[in-house]
Amino acid sequence: MTPLLEALDWVLTADSWTGPGGLGVRAGEHLLYSLLAVGLSALVALPAGLLIGHTGRGRGIAVVSTGVTRALPTLGVITLVALAAGIGLTAPMVAFIVLAVPSILAGAYSGVEAVDPQIVDAARAQGMSPVQVLLGVEVPLGMRLILGGVRLATLQVVATATLAAYVGAGGLGRPLFLGLRNYDYAMMLGASIVVILLAVVLDALFALGQRLLARRPGTA
Amino acid sequence: MIEFRQVSKTYPDGTAAVEDFSLTVPSHTTTVLLGSSGCGKTTLLRMVNRMVEPTAGSVRIDDVDVATVRPVALRRSIGYVMQNSGLMPHRRVVEDIATVPRLNGVPRAEARRRAMELMEVVGLDPQLARRHPGQLSGGQQQRVGVARALADDPNILLMDEPFGAVDPLVRLELQRELRRLQDDLRKTIVFVTHDIDEALALGDQIVVLRPGGRTAQVGTPRELVEAPADDFVSRFLGLGEGRRKLRAAPRPGGGQVVTDDAGRPLGVLDDADGGPSADAGE
Ligand SMILES: Nc1ncnc2c1ncn2[C@@H]1O[C@H](COP(=O)(O)OP(=O)(O)O)[C@@H](O)[C@H]1O
Ligand SMILES: [Mg+2]
């Protein structure tokens, strides 16, 4: 059997999924880390990005700083933070947030910027306050791009979250690194396949969300 | 009453859009700002609701300097109709019309009820209430724009070329209906246009503007046509052109036939209706 078929076979075996170190638990951890990282990033990056898009201020800084952070190697960040924070979830979480923030930020400000300025002008002229313009006009009309940023961030984090295992946390990186160390290529490849599946499913959910949004009238 | 007191506006890029403009807009009448594109009409109009801040001078509404009123509160008290309708593409017609009452704290159900009433006032089929603006014709969109501007019963209505983007027939109909509405509502309307016929049809007072927002002449439609202040106004009103240079000739059946300069008949002048000083209103 080729390694790929062996890997598939391993993934499709019920035994691989059960137990405390099984794929089920690992996939759950993986998903949890990813959603936590994206959620925490969104908590910071969404308001910041919306504000940048609304005011037009701070865009230059945002572009430069996201460019810089995007160039940071995630493994390097994990190692660096782990030196200070030790083994565990903190270091990979910081690295994933560094990874996710730029995408969410860029999606948020470009979503707001993409809204027709005449519509924003009309909203202001009716007497909407800046917050009302942002939440009532710019966010709903820019939602597709805003969601696009979160989608990209999720994809990046899910694909990278295997690195959590590098500093002793769980996730699908565990079987992957274990397989690598033990020359168990079926396990290694199998874990990768589950990561890919997870990413594809999440991405499809986002695509569906965006598709539904696109059907709403006026969405850019 | 709205007063422009020596207002100027120089945009940050150095464009002097308006220079030292003064005007009194009497309450409950329609004042038309008439001028060609780029002469500063929109700039002047938007000074009233603080969408533009003058770089010099002041705008006063009933003796209150608008600069002392919070922009959000000011705008909620003034109706504003824009050329491109400015409707919210993601909102249903009825929600959009209810915008200002909602902002002013009117409960949702009450605001909707008013919005439905206003749709009737501006001649919109109530069936359209649940549509989005993208599903309306240009003329319908402008009606929604007018309804939205009137929704919280403001004293002042600012209209910036509201009928400029619809086809000529619809435009005439909308003008007629605005006149009918104004007969009932008696709002203080500032209406911007570059269309001379529209200005003559709607204005109680017309302000002819030169580039740079300088006043060429202020007067009633009749005063402008009867006594244009200078060549610029005369040319702008097209008084030298065949279309507005009318002739009257006796008609066998009584009265007079009115023709344009090229001899095309425009209508009949009744002797009983006074002499050949007929208003060129329409
Ligand atoms: N935001 C702006 N920044 C710079 N120049 C502007 C701006 N708005 C208008 N202008 C300029 O000011 C002048 C008057 O514009 P506007 O008031 O829109 O005229 P109108 O409504 O009569 O066409 C024009 O030359 C226009 O290009
Ligand atoms: Mg204009």
XYZ file of C-alpha atoms and ligand atoms in Angstrom:
530
model
C 0.000 0.000 0.000
C 1.132 3.528 -0.727
C 1.555 5.782 2.312
C -1.481 7.828 1.321
C -3.770 4.794 1.236
C -2.347 3.633 4.551
C -3.028 7.053 5.999
C -6.595 7.006 4.732
C -7.038 3.566 6.151
C -5.753 4.798 9.512
C -8.100 7.780 9.483
C -11.067 5.609 8.589
C -10.378 3.138 11.399
C -12.683 3.743 14.361
C -9.902 2.930 16.847
C -7.846 5.904 15.671
C -10.638 8.270 16.789
C -11.408 6.956 20.247
C -9.519 7.195 23.503
C -7.914 10.125 25.321
C -5.273 10.643 22.616
C -7.505 9.720 19.698
C -8.246 11.795 16.646
C -11.641 12.809 18.063
C -10.129 14.521 21.074
C -7.254 15.966 19.033
C -9.587 17.353 16.370
C -11.731 18.868 19.130
C -8.678 20.535 20.683
C -7.566 21.721 17.294
C -10.931 23.295 16.595
C -11.088 24.807 20.065
C -7.622 26.411 19.780
C -8.450 27.743 16.348
C -11.797 29.226 17.304
C -10.327 30.658 20.503
C -7.470 32.280 18.593
C -9.748 33.675 15.881
C -12.277 34.832 18.481
C -9.666 36.633 20.572
C -8.162 38.175 17.448
C -11.563 39.333 16.251
C -12.180 40.932 19.640
C -9.241 43.256 18.967
C -9.013 43.403 15.190
C -12.690 43.884 14.307
C -13.275 47.062 16.322
C -9.858 48.419 15.287
C -10.445 47.637 11.611
C -13.960 49.064 11.613
C -12.685 52.216 13.255
C -9.894 52.571 10.713
C -12.347 52.056 7.871
C -14.860 54.494 9.320
C -12.471 57.312 10.120
C -9.936 56.687 7.370
C -7.304 57.272 10.063
C -4.540 54.875 10.974
C -4.750 53.060 7.667
C -1.083 53.601 6.844
C -0.011 52.240 10.214
C -2.358 49.278 9.845
C -1.010 48.389 6.404
C 2.618 48.571 7.507
C 2.166 46.718 10.798
C 0.094 43.947 9.254
C 2.727 43.581 6.553
C 5.420 43.226 9.202
C 3.509 40.733 11.348
C 2.592 38.679 8.302
C 6.297 38.279 7.593
C 6.925 36.834 11.079
C 7.498 33.069 11.038
C 4.913 31.520 13.331
C 7.307 28.900 14.674
C 9.725 31.670 15.610
C 7.025 33.544 17.480
C 6.008 30.400 19.363
C 9.580 29.681 20.377
C 10.184 33.239 21.459
C 7.042 33.468 23.545
C 7.592 29.988 24.968
C 10.980 31.120 26.265
C 9.144 33.671 28.387
C 5.836 31.951 29.069
C 6.994 28.354 29.136
C 5.470 25.222 27.726
C 1.703 25.184 27.187
C -0.992 26.924 25.292
C 0.049 30.554 25.844
C 2.855 30.677 23.309
C 0.986 29.072 20.417
C -2.100 31.167 21.208
C -0.067 34.372 20.975
C 1.412 33.207 17.686
C -1.996 32.322 16.231
C -3.385 35.697 17.248
C -0.436 37.414 15.577
C -1.287 35.348 12.530
C -5.029 36.056 12.542
C -5.132 39.751 13.428
C -3.812 41.148 10.119
C -6.391 39.283 8.000
C -9.305 40.259 10.194
C -8.081 43.844 10.421
C -7.668 44.145 6.647
C -11.063 42.585 5.979
C -12.741 44.940 8.433
C -11.300 48.178 7.102
C -11.613 47.242 3.468
C -15.211 46.151 4.057
C -16.090 49.522 5.524
C -14.109 51.374 2.859
C -15.927 49.500 0.091
C -19.295 50.988 1.063
C -20.476 53.627 -1.416
C -19.480 57.010 0.075
C -22.718 58.548 -1.220
C -24.723 56.152 0.927
C -22.628 56.968 3.970
C -23.051 60.652 3.206
C -26.811 60.217 2.952
C -26.894 58.384 6.272
C -24.980 61.194 7.979
C -27.211 63.789 6.343
C -30.303 62.107 7.832
C -28.804 62.690 11.249
C -27.273 59.333 12.078
C -24.501 59.560 14.655
C -21.076 58.135 13.719
C -21.824 54.939 15.673
C -25.200 54.588 13.952
C -23.590 55.097 10.557
C -20.990 52.450 11.365
C -23.297 49.810 12.827
C -26.392 50.571 10.784
C -24.870 51.189 7.365
C -21.163 50.462 7.014
C -21.066 47.126 8.831
C -24.138 45.561 7.181
C -23.133 46.789 3.728
C -19.483 45.805 4.162
C -20.277 42.493 5.879
C -19.184 40.256 3.023
C -15.612 41.577 3.060
C -15.532 41.780 6.845
C -16.524 38.125 7.019
C -13.965 37.386 4.295
C -11.206 38.566 6.639
C -12.414 36.274 9.420
C -12.638 33.438 6.897
C -9.059 33.903 5.791
C -7.847 34.146 9.388
C -9.679 30.953 10.328
C -8.141 29.103 7.427
C -4.650 30.295 8.331
C -5.030 29.430 12.004
C -6.534 25.977 11.405
C -3.680 25.158 9.061
C -1.097 26.415 11.541
C -2.600 25.151 14.784
C -0.626 21.893 14.446
C 2.283 23.902 15.839
C 0.602 23.981 19.263
C 1.952 20.480 19.786
C 5.466 21.794 19.249
C 5.376 23.240 22.783
C 3.424 20.478 24.422
C -0.172 21.562 23.827
C -2.687 19.298 22.081
C -4.440 19.469 18.742
C -3.898 17.542 15.559
C -0.219 18.433 15.727
C 0.174 15.726 18.377
C -0.384 12.705 16.090
C 1.423 14.551 13.337
C 4.623 15.084 15.338
C 4.283 11.665 16.958
C 4.060 10.024 13.548
C 7.033 12.029 12.370
C 9.164 10.945 15.331
C 8.162 7.278 15.089
C 8.406 7.053 11.327
C 4.672 6.269 11.392
C 3.857 7.965 8.116
C 0.263 6.740 8.104
C -0.368 8.546 11.370
C 1.473 11.660 10.220
C -0.282 11.862 6.891
C -3.608 10.887 8.451
C -3.413 13.757 10.939
C -2.666 16.143 8.076
C -5.698 14.860 6.207
C -7.923 15.609 9.198
C -6.445 19.122 9.424
C -7.244 19.645 5.760
C -10.768 18.313 6.212
C -11.329 20.626 9.154
C -10.110 23.595 7.136
C -12.246 22.698 4.146
C -15.386 22.260 6.222
C -14.909 25.556 8.060
C -14.139 27.340 4.814
C -17.248 25.909 3.202
C -19.318 27.192 6.135
C -17.880 30.669 5.651
C -18.461 30.466 1.911
C -22.071 29.586 2.600
C -22.395 32.523 4.972
C -20.946 34.876 2.394
C -23.195 33.466 -0.296
C -26.252 34.108 1.881
C -25.015 37.619 2.596
C -24.501 38.320 -1.086
C -28.167 37.632 -1.648
C -29.131 40.420 0.704
C -29.884 43.622 -1.235
C -27.180 46.243 -1.353
C -24.343 44.155 0.046
C -21.080 45.170 -1.577
C -36.273 81.932 8.091
C -32.819 80.931 6.970
C -30.098 83.523 6.658
C -26.764 83.144 4.961
C -24.523 85.846 6.391
C -21.489 86.516 4.258
C -20.593 82.857 4.074
C -17.528 81.593 2.245
C -16.226 78.101 1.733
C -12.727 77.252 0.664
C -12.194 73.500 0.534
C -8.964 72.065 1.983
C -7.590 71.636 -1.554
C -7.885 75.390 -2.063
C -11.056 75.445 -4.167
C -13.000 78.590 -3.345
C -16.498 77.197 -3.851
C -18.407 80.081 -2.283
C -17.267 83.619 -1.608
C -19.053 86.108 0.592
C -22.598 84.936 -0.064
C -25.562 86.468 1.706
C -29.214 85.581 1.359
C -32.433 85.503 3.322
C -34.736 82.559 2.716
C -38.231 83.479 3.915
C -40.177 80.867 5.859
C -42.891 78.782 4.223
C -41.737 79.573 0.691
C -39.577 77.894 -1.909
C -36.241 79.462 -2.705
C -34.410 78.073 -5.706
C -30.647 78.273 -6.044
C -30.140 78.274 -9.792
C -26.767 78.020 -11.437
C -24.643 75.883 -13.659
C -22.718 72.912 -12.407
C -19.864 73.686 -10.025
C -21.031 77.147 -9.049
C -21.393 76.224 -5.377
C -25.085 75.332 -5.030
C -24.544 72.060 -3.166
C -21.945 73.676 -0.945
C -24.401 76.406 0.036
C -27.226 73.958 0.633
C -25.130 71.693 2.845
C -24.111 74.620 5.026
C -27.690 74.697 6.324
C -27.486 71.222 7.894
C -23.774 71.450 8.673
C -22.767 68.817 6.164
C -20.394 71.601 5.100
C -18.921 74.075 7.575
C -18.394 77.562 6.141
C -14.835 78.853 6.394
C -16.237 82.355 7.025
C -19.599 83.831 7.886
C -22.569 82.067 9.432
C -25.868 80.439 8.633
C -28.786 81.198 10.931
C -32.105 79.456 11.245
C -34.686 81.627 12.996
C -31.834 83.686 14.434
C -29.919 80.729 15.810
C -26.440 80.203 14.387
C -26.406 76.591 13.170
C -22.779 76.321 14.307
C -24.122 76.289 17.870
C -26.431 73.316 17.236
C -25.142 69.735 17.387
C -24.893 68.493 13.789
C -26.750 65.251 14.504
C -29.669 67.062 16.160
C -29.695 69.732 13.453
C -29.823 67.176 10.637
C -32.629 65.253 12.273
C -34.686 68.449 12.258
C -34.111 69.225 8.560
C -35.324 67.197 5.586
C -32.720 66.530 2.905
C -33.388 65.073 -0.533
C -30.417 64.201 -2.713
C -30.025 63.848 -6.435
C -29.079 60.172 -6.287
C -31.908 59.542 -3.808
C -29.351 58.444 -1.187
C -31.583 55.574 -0.137
C -30.170 52.754 1.960
C -29.783 49.779 -0.378
C -30.131 47.291 2.490
C -33.308 48.735 3.941
C -36.884 48.319 2.898
C -38.643 51.411 1.655
C -40.833 51.684 4.726
C -37.845 51.375 7.079
C -35.887 53.969 5.141
C -38.742 56.465 5.274
C -39.036 55.871 9.018
C -35.326 56.628 9.574
C -35.538 60.095 11.083
C -38.600 59.455 13.288
C -36.796 56.364 14.603
C -33.648 58.414 15.257
C -35.826 60.923 17.086
C -37.144 58.200 19.342
C -40.548 57.502 17.796
C -41.538 53.877 18.591
C -41.143 51.451 15.695
C -44.838 50.776 15.080
C -45.716 54.450 15.157
C -42.825 55.318 12.818
C -43.963 52.656 10.368
C -47.503 53.913 10.450
C -46.262 57.407 9.631
C -44.042 56.061 6.883
C -47.011 54.343 5.284
C -48.987 57.571 5.480
C -46.172 59.455 3.816
C -45.966 56.956 1.009
C -49.511 57.887 0.220
C -48.763 61.603 0.502
C -45.989 61.362 -2.088
C -48.059 59.149 -4.351
C -46.370 55.785 -3.772
C -48.265 52.508 -3.960
C -48.267 51.031 -0.411
C -47.392 47.702 -2.027
C -43.884 49.073 -2.548
C -43.307 49.430 1.199
C -41.500 46.106 1.520
C -39.282 46.579 -1.530
C -35.653 47.579 -1.497
C -34.613 50.711 -3.409
C -32.907 48.606 -6.078
C -36.345 47.301 -7.020
C -37.769 50.773 -7.693
C -37.716 53.047 -10.728
C -35.759 56.302 -10.568
C -38.947 58.299 -10.127
C -40.168 56.042 -7.335
C -36.808 56.305 -5.600
C -37.020 60.085 -5.636
C -40.522 59.916 -4.173
C -39.177 57.733 -1.383
C -36.414 60.297 -0.881
C -39.011 63.058 -0.518
C -41.123 60.940 1.838
C -38.071 60.189 3.976
C -37.183 63.882 4.147
C -40.718 64.751 5.248
C -41.096 61.862 7.685
C -40.593 63.726 10.928
C -42.401 66.827 9.698
C -39.382 69.153 9.520
C -39.843 72.880 8.992
C -37.050 73.008 6.456
C -36.596 70.897 3.367
C -33.307 70.946 1.465
C -33.536 69.543 -2.034
C -30.395 69.087 -4.131
C -31.341 68.536 -7.767
C -33.821 65.936 -6.563
C -35.326 65.363 -9.980
C -32.142 65.760 -12.006
C -31.613 62.073 -12.721
C -35.118 61.097 -13.833
C -36.476 61.329 -17.347
C -38.141 64.583 -18.433
C -41.745 63.389 -18.260
C -41.359 61.967 -14.770
C -39.516 65.120 -13.787
C -42.465 67.293 -14.822
C -44.819 65.081 -12.863
C -42.618 65.197 -9.764
C -42.400 68.989 -10.044
C -46.155 69.233 -10.272
C -46.577 67.046 -7.216
C -44.012 68.958 -5.227
C -46.004 72.108 -5.924
C -49.186 70.403 -4.799
C -47.443 69.149 -1.643
C -46.012 72.566 -0.902
C -49.465 74.158 -1.214
C -50.521 71.927 1.681
C -47.371 71.761 3.754
C -45.899 75.264 3.417
C -42.378 74.131 4.285
C -39.368 76.374 3.980
C -37.763 74.801 0.935
C -34.318 75.449 -0.464
C -34.225 73.813 -3.857
C -31.060 73.504 -5.930
C -31.191 73.083 -9.685
C -29.432 74.003 -12.895
C -32.661 73.614 -14.847
C -34.194 77.006 -15.646
C -37.661 75.626 -16.333
C -37.637 73.817 -13.017
C -36.580 76.991 -11.219
C -39.332 79.027 -12.868
C -41.876 76.307 -12.118
C -41.079 75.831 -8.439
C -39.486 78.963 -7.040
C -41.229 81.665 -5.092
C -37.807 83.252 -5.003
C -34.982 82.411 -7.372
C -31.317 83.099 -6.748
C -29.273 83.077 -9.933
C -25.699 82.174 -9.098
C -22.457 82.871 -10.895
C -19.443 80.604 -10.420
C -17.919 80.975 -6.962
C -21.350 81.144 -5.353
C -21.760 84.821 -6.128
C -25.275 86.138 -6.562
C -26.174 87.418 -9.997
C -29.781 88.251 -9.171
C -32.474 87.466 -6.638
C -36.127 87.793 -7.494
C -39.426 86.140 -8.210
C -39.637 84.158 -11.448
C -41.573 86.988 -12.940
C -39.097 89.649 -11.873
C -36.246 87.690 -13.398
C -37.986 87.232 -16.705
C -39.293 90.768 -16.810
C -36.151 92.506 -15.720
C -32.986 90.422 -15.822
C -30.296 92.339 -13.982
C -27.678 91.909 -16.651
C -26.524 89.983 -19.678
C -25.410 86.997 -17.595
C -28.871 86.481 -16.088
C -30.574 87.148 -19.404
C -28.383 84.612 -21.154
C -28.705 82.118 -18.325
C -32.485 82.290 -18.434
C -32.281 81.843 -22.173
C -34.261 85.000 -22.770
C -32.299 85.684 -25.915
C -33.082 82.222 -27.298
C -35.923 81.418 -29.609
C -37.519 79.126 -27.085
C -38.324 81.882 -24.640
C -38.691 84.794 -27.061
C -42.413 84.527 -27.616
C -44.653 86.353 -30.017
C -48.370 86.831 -29.916
C -50.515 87.396 -32.987
C -54.272 87.999 -33.184
C -56.309 84.882 -33.807
C -59.474 84.782 -35.936
C -61.482 83.115 -33.181
C -60.491 85.791 -30.647
C -57.520 86.017 -28.345
C -53.980 85.575 -29.603
C -51.799 82.735 -30.809
C -48.473 82.544 -29.015
C -45.480 81.261 -30.961
C -41.823 80.904 -30.210
C -39.141 82.709 -32.131
C -39.183 80.079 -34.857
C -42.905 80.503 -35.311
C -43.923 77.245 -33.653
C -47.258 77.615 -31.881
C -47.148 77.186 -28.115
C -50.705 78.012 -27.166
C -53.463 80.541 -27.126
C -53.580 83.704 -25.070
C -57.027 84.662 -23.843
C -57.734 88.365 -24.017
C -59.668 88.110 -20.772
C -56.571 86.795 -18.984
C -54.690 90.036 -19.253
C -52.184 91.242 -21.763
C -49.188 89.657 -23.399
C -47.082 89.915 -20.226
C -47.918 86.273 -19.517
C -45.745 84.419 -17.092
C -43.387 82.082 -18.873
C -43.808 79.660 -15.972
C -44.603 76.574 -17.961
N -15.265 68.182 -0.944
C -14.752 69.020 -1.872
N -13.425 69.211 -1.939
C -12.897 70.056 -2.847
N -13.612 70.770 -3.725
C -14.949 70.617 -3.712
C -15.588 69.740 -2.790
N -16.912 69.804 -2.999
C -17.106 70.668 -4.007
N -15.921 71.170 -4.447
C -15.723 72.159 -5.513
O -16.412 73.330 -5.142
C -17.070 73.888 -6.260
C -18.552 73.974 -6.006
O -19.080 72.656 -5.881
P -20.606 72.380 -5.598
O -21.024 73.159 -4.413
O -20.773 70.922 -5.559
O -21.284 72.995 -6.905
P -22.686 72.673 -7.576
O -23.538 71.967 -6.597
O -23.210 74.029 -7.937
O -22.410 71.852 -8.799
C -16.703 73.011 -7.460
O -15.605 73.595 -8.102
C -16.328 71.708 -6.824
O -15.376 71.030 -7.603
Mg -24.402 70.048 -6.787
